[in-house]
CSV table of C-alpha atoms in Angstrom, one decimal:
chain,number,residue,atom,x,y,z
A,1,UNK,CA,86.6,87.7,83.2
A,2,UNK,CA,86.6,89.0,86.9
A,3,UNK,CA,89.8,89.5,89.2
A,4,UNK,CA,90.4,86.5,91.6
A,5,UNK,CA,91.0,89.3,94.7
A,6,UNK,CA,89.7,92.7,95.0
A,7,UNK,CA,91.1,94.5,97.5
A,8,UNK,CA,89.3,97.6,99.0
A,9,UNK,CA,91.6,100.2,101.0
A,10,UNK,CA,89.6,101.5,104.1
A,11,UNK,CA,90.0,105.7,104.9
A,12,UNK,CA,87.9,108.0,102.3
A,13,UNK,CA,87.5,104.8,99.7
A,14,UNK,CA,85.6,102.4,102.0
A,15,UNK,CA,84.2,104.8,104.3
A,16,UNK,CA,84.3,108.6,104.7
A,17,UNK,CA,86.6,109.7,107.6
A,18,UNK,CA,89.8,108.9,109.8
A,19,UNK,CA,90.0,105.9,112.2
A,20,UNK,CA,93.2,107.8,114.6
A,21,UNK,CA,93.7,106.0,117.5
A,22,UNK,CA,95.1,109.3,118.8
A,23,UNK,CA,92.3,111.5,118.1
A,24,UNK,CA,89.5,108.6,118.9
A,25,UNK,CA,88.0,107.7,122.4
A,26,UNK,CA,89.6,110.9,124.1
A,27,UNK,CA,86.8,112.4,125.8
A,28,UNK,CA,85.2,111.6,129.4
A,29,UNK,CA,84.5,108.4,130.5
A,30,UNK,CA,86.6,106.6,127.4
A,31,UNK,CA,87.2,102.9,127.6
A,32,UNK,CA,90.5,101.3,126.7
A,33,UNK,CA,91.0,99.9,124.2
A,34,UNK,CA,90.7,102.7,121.8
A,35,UNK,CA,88.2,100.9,119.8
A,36,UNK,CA,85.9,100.2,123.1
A,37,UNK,CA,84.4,103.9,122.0
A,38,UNK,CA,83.7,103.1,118.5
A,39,UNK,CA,79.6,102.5,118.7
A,40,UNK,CA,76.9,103.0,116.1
A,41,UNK,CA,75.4,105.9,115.0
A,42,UNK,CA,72.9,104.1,112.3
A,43,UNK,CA,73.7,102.3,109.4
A,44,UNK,CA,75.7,104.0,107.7
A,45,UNK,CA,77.6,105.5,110.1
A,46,UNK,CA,79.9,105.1,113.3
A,47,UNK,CA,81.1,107.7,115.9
A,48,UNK,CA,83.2,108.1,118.8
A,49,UNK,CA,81.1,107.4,121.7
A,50,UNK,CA,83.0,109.9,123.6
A,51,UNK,CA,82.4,112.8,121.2
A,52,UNK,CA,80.0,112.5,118.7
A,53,UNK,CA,81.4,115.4,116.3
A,54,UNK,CA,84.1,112.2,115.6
A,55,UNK,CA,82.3,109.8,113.1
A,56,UNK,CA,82.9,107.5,109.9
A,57,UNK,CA,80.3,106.1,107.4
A,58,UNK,CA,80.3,103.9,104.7
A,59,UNK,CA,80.1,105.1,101.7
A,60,UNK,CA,76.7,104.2,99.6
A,61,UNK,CA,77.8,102.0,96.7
A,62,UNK,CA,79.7,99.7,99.0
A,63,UNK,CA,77.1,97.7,100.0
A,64,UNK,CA,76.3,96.6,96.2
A,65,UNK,CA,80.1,96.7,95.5
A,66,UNK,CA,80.9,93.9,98.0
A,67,UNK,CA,78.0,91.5,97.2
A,68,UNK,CA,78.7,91.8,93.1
A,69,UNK,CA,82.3,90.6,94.2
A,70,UNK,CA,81.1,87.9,96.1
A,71,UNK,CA,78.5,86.6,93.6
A,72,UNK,CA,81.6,86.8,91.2
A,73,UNK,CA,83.2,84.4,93.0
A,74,UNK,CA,86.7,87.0,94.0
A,75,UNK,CA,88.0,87.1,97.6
A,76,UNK,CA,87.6,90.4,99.1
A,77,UNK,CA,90.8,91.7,100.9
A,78,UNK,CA,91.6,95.3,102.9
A,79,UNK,CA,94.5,96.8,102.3
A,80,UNK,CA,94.7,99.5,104.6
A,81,UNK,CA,98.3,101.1,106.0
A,82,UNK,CA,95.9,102.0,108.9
A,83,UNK,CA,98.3,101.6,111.9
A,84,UNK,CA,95.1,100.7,113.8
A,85,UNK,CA,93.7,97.5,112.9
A,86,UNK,CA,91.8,97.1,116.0
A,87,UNK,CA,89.8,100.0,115.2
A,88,UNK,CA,89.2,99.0,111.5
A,89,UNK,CA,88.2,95.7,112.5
A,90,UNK,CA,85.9,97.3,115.2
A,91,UNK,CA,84.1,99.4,112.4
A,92,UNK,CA,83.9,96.9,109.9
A,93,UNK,CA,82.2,94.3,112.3
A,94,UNK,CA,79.5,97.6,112.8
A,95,UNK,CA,78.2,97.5,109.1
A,96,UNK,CA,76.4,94.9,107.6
A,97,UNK,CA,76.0,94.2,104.0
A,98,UNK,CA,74.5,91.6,102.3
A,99,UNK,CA,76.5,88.1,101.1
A,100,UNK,CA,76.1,86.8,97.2
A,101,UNK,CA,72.7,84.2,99.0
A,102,UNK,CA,71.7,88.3,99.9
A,103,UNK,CA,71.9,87.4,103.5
A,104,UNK,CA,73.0,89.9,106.4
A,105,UNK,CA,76.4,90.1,106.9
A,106,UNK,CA,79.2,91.7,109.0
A,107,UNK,CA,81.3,93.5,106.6
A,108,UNK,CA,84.6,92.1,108.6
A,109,UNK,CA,83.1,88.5,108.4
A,110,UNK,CA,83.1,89.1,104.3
A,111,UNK,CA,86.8,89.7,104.3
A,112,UNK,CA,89.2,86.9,103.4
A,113,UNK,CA,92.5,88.7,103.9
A,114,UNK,CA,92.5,91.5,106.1
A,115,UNK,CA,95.7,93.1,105.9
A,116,UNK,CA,95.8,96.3,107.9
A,117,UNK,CA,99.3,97.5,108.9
A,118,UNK,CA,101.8,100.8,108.3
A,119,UNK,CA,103.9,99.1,105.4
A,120,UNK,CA,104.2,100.1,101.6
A,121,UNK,CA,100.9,98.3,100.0
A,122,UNK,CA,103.5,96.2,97.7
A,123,UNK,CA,103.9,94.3,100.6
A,124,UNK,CA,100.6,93.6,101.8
A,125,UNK,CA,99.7,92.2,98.0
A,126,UNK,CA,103.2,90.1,98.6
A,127,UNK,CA,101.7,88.6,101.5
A,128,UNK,CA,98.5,87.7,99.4
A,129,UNK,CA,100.2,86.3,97.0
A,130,UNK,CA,102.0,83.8,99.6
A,131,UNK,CA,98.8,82.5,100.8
A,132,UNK,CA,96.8,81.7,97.5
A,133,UNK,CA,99.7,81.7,94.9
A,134,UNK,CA,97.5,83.7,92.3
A,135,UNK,CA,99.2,86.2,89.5
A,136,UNK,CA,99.3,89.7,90.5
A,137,UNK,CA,98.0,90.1,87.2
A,138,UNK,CA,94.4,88.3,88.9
A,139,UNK,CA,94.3,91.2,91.7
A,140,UNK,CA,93.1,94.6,91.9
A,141,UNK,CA,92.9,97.6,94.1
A,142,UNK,CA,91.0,100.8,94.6
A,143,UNK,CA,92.6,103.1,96.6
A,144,UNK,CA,92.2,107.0,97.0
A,145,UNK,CA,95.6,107.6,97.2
A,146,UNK,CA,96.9,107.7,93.5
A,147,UNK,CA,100.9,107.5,95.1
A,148,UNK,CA,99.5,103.8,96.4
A,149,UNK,CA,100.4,102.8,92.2
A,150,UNK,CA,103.3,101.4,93.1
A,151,UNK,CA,101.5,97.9,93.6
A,152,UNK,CA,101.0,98.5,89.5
A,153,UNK,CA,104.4,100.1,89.0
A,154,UNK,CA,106.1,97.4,91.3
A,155,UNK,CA,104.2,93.8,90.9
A,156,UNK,CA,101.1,94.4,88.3
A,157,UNK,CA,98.0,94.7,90.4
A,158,UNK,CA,95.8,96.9,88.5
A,159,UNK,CA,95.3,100.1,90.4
A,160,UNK,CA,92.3,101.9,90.3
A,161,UNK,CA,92.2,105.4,92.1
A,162,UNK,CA,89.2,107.1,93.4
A,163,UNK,CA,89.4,110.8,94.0
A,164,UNK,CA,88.1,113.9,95.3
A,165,UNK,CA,86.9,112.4,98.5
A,166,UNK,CA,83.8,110.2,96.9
A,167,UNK,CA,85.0,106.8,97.6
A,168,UNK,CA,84.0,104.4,96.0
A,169,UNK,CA,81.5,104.3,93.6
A,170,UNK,CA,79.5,102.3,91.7
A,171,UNK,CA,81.1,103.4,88.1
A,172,UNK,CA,84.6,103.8,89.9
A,173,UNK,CA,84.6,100.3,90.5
A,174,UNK,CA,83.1,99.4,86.9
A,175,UNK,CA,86.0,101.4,85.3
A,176,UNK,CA,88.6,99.3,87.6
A,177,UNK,CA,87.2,96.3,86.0
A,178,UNK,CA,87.1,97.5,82.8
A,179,UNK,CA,91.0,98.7,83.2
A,180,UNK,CA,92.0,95.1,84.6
A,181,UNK,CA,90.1,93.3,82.2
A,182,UNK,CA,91.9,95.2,79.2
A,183,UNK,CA,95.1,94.3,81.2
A,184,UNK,CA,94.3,90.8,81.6
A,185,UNK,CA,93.6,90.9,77.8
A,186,UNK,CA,97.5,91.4,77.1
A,187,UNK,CA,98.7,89.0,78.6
A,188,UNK,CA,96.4,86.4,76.6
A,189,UNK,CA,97.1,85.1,73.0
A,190,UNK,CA,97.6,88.6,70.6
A,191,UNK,CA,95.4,87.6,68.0
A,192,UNK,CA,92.9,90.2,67.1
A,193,UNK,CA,94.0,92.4,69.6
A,194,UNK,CA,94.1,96.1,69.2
A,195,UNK,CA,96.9,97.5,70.2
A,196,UNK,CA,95.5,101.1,70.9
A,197,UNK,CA,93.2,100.0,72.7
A,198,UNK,CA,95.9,99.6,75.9
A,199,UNK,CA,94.4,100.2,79.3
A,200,UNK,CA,96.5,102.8,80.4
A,201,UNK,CA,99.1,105.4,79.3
A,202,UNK,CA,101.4,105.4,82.2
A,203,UNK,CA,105.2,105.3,83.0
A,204,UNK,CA,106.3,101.9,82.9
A,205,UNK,CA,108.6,101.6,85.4
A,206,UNK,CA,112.5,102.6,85.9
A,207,UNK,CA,115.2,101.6,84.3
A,208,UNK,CA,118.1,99.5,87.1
A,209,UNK,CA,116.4,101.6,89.9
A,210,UNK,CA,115.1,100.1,93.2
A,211,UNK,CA,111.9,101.3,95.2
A,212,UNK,CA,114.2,103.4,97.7
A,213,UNK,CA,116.2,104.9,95.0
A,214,UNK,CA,113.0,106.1,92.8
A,215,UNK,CA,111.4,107.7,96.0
A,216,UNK,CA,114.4,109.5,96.4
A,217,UNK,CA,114.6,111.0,93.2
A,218,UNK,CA,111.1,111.4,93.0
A,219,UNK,CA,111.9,113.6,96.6
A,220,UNK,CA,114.1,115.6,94.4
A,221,UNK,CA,117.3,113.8,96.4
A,222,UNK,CA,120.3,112.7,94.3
A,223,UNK,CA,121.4,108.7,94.5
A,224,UNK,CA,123.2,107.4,97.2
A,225,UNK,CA,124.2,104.1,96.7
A,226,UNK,CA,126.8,103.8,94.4
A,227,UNK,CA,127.5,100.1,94.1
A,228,UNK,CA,125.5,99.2,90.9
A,229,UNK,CA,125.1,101.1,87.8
A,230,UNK,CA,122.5,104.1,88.0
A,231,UNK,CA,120.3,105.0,84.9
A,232,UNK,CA,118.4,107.9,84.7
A,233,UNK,CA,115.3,108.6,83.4
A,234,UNK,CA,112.5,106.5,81.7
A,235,UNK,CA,112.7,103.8,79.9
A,236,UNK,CA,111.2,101.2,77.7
A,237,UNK,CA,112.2,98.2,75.3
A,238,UNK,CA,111.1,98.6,71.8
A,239,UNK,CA,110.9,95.3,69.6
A,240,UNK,CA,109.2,94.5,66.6
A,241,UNK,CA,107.2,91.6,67.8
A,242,UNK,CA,104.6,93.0,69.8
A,243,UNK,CA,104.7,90.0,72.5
A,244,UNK,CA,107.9,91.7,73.3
């Protein structure tokens, strides 16, 4: 089995580095737009052309990532909350990578939804959703940010978080599929079916608690809205058929 989307975000799990449209293009002689100054360093790599000490780079496994998805048949998507898409676009047309024929490729040409705006990432996957109509259950997305889990937490994309600044890897990616293939499992006929063998130990969500309200008591705030009942805590339905 293999996801039907895989959706890559773009800062420190794509490449390595910060596409700012305030700290970019700000030297002498800068062009506008601010993404007129991103050039290419070499092939892994971008840089300001105004100051050089200002660069991004892919990271190495991406190149094989993004082919296995493609000869798996998934679309690839970007889900960035980059308030720049401009620059992201800019970068991403910079790198080439090969296609599942193992042809040349612009890494932005690969994409099939590029969805690169300041908004919580739940929203970006509901926009997916609208245009192909596929389960959250058939998407997944690696992100560096672990607090980005509310796409798993919210609407059941299976989040995979890279850390420590290494992007994303080769076996990253590998576990992600392993994690939303053990997912996927659950929601297919229960015969046989180990039940410890359950992808993930993880809260499974609030109990009569919107988004808003969870962030604020996450923040350490107390509720504000009083209109509907408030229940605090975890919780979880226990039943004795396991389908439940």
């Amino acid at each position: 089995m293999y996801p039907k989307v895989v959706a890559l975000d773009t800062d420190w799990t794509l490449f390595w580095g910060w596409l700012k449209v305030n700290e970019w293009g700000k030297g002498p002689g800068a062009y506008n737009p601010t993404e007129d100054n991103i050039e290419k360093r070499n092939y892994w790599e971008v840089q300001d052309r105004t100051n050089h000490n200002i660069a991004c780079g892919m990271y190495a496994d991406v190149p094989k990532i993004i082919k296995d998805i493609l000869q798996n048949g998934a679309k690839l998507a970007i889900v960035s909350r980059n308030s720049s898409k401009a620059m992201c676009d800019r970068a991403l047309w910079y790198w080439t990578v090969q296609d599942h024929h193992g042809n040349d490729k612009r890494l932005i040409d690969l994409v099939k939804f590029d969805e690169v705006y300041d908004s919580d990432k739940t929203n970006h996957f509901r926009k997916i959703k609208g245009y192909t109509n596929y389960d959250y259950s058939d998407m997944i997305l690696y992100d560096d940010e672990a607090i980005n889990n509310t796409v798993e937490m919210m609407l059941g994309v299976t989040f995979q978080v890279s850390r420590d600044q290494k992007g994303l890897t080769w076996e990253n990616y590998q576990e992600g599929l392993d994690i939303w293939r053990r997912t996927k499992a659950i929601y297919s006929p229960w015969h046989g079916l180990n039940l410890n063998s359950y992808p993930k130990r993880k809260l499974l969500g609030y109990s009569g608690m919107d988004m808003g309200t969870i962030q604020e008591l996450e923040a350490g705030k107390r509720r504000t809205d009083r209109k509907e009942a408030a229940r605090w805590g975890f919780a979880m339905y226990v039943a004795d058929d396991p389908k439940v």
